[in-house]
Coordinates of N, CA and C in Angstrom, one line a residue:
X1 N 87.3 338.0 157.5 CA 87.4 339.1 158.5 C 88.7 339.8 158.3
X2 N 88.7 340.9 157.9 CA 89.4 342.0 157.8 C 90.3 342.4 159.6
X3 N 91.8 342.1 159.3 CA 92.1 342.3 160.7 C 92.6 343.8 160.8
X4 N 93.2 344.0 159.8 CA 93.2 345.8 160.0 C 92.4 346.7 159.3
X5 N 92.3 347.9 159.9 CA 91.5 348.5 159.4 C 91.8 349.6 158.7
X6 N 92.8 350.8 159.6 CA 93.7 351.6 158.8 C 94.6 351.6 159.8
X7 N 95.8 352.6 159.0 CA 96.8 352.7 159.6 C 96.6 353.6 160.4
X8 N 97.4 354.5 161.6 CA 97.5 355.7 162.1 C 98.4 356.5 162.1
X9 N 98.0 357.8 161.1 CA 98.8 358.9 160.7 C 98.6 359.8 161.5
X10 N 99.8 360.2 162.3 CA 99.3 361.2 163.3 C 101.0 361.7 163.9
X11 N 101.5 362.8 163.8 CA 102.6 363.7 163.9 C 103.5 362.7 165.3
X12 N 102.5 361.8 166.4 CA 103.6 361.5 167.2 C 103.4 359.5 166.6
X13 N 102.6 358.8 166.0 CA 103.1 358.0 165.1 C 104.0 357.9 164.0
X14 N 104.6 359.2 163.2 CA 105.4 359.4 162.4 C 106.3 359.7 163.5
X15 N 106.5 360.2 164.5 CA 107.9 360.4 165.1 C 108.4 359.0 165.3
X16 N 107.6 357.7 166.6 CA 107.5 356.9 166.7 C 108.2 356.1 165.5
X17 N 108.0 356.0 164.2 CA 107.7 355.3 163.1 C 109.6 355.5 162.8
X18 N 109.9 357.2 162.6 CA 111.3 357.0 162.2 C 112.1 357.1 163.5
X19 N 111.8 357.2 164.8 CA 113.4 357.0 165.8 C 113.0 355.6 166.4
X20 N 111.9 354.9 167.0 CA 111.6 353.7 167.3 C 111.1 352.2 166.3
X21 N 111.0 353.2 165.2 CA 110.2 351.8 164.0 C 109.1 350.8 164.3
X22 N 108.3 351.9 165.0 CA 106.9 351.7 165.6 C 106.0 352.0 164.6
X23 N 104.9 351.4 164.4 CA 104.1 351.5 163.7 C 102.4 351.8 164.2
X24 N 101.8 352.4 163.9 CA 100.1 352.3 164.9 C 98.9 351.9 163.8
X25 N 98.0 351.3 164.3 CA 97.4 350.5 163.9 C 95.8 350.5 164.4
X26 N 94.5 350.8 163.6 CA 93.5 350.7 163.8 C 93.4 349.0 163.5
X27 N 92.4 348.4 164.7 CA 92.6 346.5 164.0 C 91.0 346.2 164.7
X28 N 90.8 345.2 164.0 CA 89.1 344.2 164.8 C 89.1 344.4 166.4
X29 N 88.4 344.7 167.2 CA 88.3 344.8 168.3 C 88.6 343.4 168.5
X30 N 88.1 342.4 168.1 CA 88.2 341.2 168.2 C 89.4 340.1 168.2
X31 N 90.3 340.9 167.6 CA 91.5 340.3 167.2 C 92.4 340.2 168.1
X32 N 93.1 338.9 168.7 CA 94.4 339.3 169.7 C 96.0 339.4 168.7
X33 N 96.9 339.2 169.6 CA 98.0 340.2 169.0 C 98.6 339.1 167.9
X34 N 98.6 337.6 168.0 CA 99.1 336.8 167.0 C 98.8 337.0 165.6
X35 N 97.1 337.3 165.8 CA 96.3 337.3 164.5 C 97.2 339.3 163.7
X36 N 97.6 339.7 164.7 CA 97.8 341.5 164.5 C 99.3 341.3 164.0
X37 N 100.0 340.5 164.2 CA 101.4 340.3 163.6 C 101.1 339.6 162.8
X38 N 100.7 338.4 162.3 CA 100.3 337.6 161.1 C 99.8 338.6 159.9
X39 N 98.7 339.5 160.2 CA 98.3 340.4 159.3 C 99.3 341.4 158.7
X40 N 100.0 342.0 159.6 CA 101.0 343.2 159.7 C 102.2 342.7 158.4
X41 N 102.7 341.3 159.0 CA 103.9 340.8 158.1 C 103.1 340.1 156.6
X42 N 101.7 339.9 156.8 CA 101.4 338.9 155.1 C 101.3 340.4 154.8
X43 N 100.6 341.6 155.3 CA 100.4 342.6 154.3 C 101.4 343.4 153.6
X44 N 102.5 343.7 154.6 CA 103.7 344.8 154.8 C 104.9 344.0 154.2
X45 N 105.1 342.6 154.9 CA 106.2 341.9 154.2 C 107.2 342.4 155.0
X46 N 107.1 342.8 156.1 CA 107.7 342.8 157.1 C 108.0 342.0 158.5
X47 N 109.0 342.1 159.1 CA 109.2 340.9 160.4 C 108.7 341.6 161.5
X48 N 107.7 341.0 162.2 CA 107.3 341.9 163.4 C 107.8 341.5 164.7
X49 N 108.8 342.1 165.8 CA 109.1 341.8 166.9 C 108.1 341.9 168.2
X50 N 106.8 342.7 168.1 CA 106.2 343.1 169.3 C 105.1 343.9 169.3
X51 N 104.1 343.5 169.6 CA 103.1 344.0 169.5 C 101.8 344.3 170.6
X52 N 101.9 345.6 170.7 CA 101.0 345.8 172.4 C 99.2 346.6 171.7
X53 N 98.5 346.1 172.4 CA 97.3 347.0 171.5 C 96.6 347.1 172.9
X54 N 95.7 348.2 172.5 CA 94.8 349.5 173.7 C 93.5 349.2 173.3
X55 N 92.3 349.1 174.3 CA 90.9 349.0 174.0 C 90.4 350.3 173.9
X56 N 89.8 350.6 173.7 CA 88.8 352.0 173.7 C 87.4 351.9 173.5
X57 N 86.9 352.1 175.0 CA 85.4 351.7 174.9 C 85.0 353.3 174.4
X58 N 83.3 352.7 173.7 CA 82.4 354.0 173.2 C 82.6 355.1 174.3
X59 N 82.2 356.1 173.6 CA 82.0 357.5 174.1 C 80.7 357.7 174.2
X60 N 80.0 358.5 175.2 CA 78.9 358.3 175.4 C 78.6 360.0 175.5
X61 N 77.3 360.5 174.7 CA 77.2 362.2 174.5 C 75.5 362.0 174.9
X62 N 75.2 363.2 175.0 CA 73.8 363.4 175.2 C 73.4 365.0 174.9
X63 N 72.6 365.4 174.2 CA 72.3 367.0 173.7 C 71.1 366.8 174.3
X64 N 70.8 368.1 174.5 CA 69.3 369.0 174.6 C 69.0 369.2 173.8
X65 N 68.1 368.9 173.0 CA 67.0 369.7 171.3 C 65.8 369.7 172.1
X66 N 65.2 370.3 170.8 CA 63.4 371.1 171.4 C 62.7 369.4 171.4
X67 N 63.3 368.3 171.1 CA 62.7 367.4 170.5 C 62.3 366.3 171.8
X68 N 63.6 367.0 173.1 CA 63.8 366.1 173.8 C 65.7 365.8 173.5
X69 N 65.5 365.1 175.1 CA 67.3 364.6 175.2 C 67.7 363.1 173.7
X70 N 68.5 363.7 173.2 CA 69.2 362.9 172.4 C 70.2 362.6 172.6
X71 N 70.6 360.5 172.7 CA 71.4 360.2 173.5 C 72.5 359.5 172.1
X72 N 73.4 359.5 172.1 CA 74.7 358.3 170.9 C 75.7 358.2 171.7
X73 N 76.3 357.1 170.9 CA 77.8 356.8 171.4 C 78.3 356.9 170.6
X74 N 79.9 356.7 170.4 CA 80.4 356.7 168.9 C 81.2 354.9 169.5
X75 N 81.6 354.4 168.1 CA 82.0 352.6 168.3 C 83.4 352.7 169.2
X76 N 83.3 351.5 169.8 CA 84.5 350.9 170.6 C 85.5 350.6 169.4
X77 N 86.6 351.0 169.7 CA 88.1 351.1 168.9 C 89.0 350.4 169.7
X78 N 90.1 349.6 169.0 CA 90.9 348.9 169.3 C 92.1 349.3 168.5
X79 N 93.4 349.4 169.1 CA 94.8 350.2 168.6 C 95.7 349.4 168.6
X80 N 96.6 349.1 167.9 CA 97.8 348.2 168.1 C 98.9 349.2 167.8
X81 N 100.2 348.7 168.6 CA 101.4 349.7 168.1 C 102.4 348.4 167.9
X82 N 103.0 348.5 166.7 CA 103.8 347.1 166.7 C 104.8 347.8 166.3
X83 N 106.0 347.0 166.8 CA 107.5 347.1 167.1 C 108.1 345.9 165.5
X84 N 108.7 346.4 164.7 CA 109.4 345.9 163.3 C 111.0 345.7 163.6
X85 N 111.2 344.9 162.9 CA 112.5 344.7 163.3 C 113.5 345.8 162.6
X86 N 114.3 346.0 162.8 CA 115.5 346.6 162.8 C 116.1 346.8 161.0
X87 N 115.6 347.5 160.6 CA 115.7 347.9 158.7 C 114.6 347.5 158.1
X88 N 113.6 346.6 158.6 CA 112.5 346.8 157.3 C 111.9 347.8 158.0
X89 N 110.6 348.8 156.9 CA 109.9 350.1 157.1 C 109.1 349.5 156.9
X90 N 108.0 350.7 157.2 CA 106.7 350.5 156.5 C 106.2 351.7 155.5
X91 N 106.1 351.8 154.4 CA 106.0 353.4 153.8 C 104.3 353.2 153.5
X92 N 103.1 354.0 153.9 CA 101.9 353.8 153.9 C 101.5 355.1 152.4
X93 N 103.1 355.9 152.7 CA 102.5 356.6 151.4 C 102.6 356.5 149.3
X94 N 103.3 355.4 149.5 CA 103.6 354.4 148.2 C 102.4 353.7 148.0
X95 N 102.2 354.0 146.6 CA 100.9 353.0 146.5 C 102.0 351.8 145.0
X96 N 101.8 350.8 145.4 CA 102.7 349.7 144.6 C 101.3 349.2 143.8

């Protein structure tokens, strides 16, 4: 089982990233935050101080077509924002 999934690139993640050294994080819904620091530091090689993660239940839509009501959801998402210690980074756009 795959505990992250991708990173999150997004203009207030990159702000986050260089004045707090916060990082954001798509991860298993399933996963609590030991297993989210364990992953973070075997992958990154980084020391992780703190780590807070957000649920996000489905979204739920429904259209009108000639066919009849058509109903979807899109999947429940889970976020982590982890806190690194103090001089190690994370650079996502290096490929080693």
């Amino acid at each position: 089982m795959s505990v992250l999934i991708k990173p999150i690139i997004t203009e207030k993640m990159t702000a986050d990233s260089e004045l707090f050294n916060r990082y954001g994080f798509y991860v298993d819904p399933k996963a609590n935050k030991l297993e989210i620091k364990e992953a973070v530091e075997a992958t990154y090689g980084v020391s992780v101080e703190k780590v807070r993660t957000m649920n996000y239940g489905p979204t739920r839509k429904s259209r009108y077509t000639k066919t009849g009501i058509q109903h979807g959801k899109t999947n429940a998402m889970k976020k982590a924002i982890v806190d690194v210690a103090e001089g190690d980074i994370i650079d996502f756009y290096n490929n080693l």
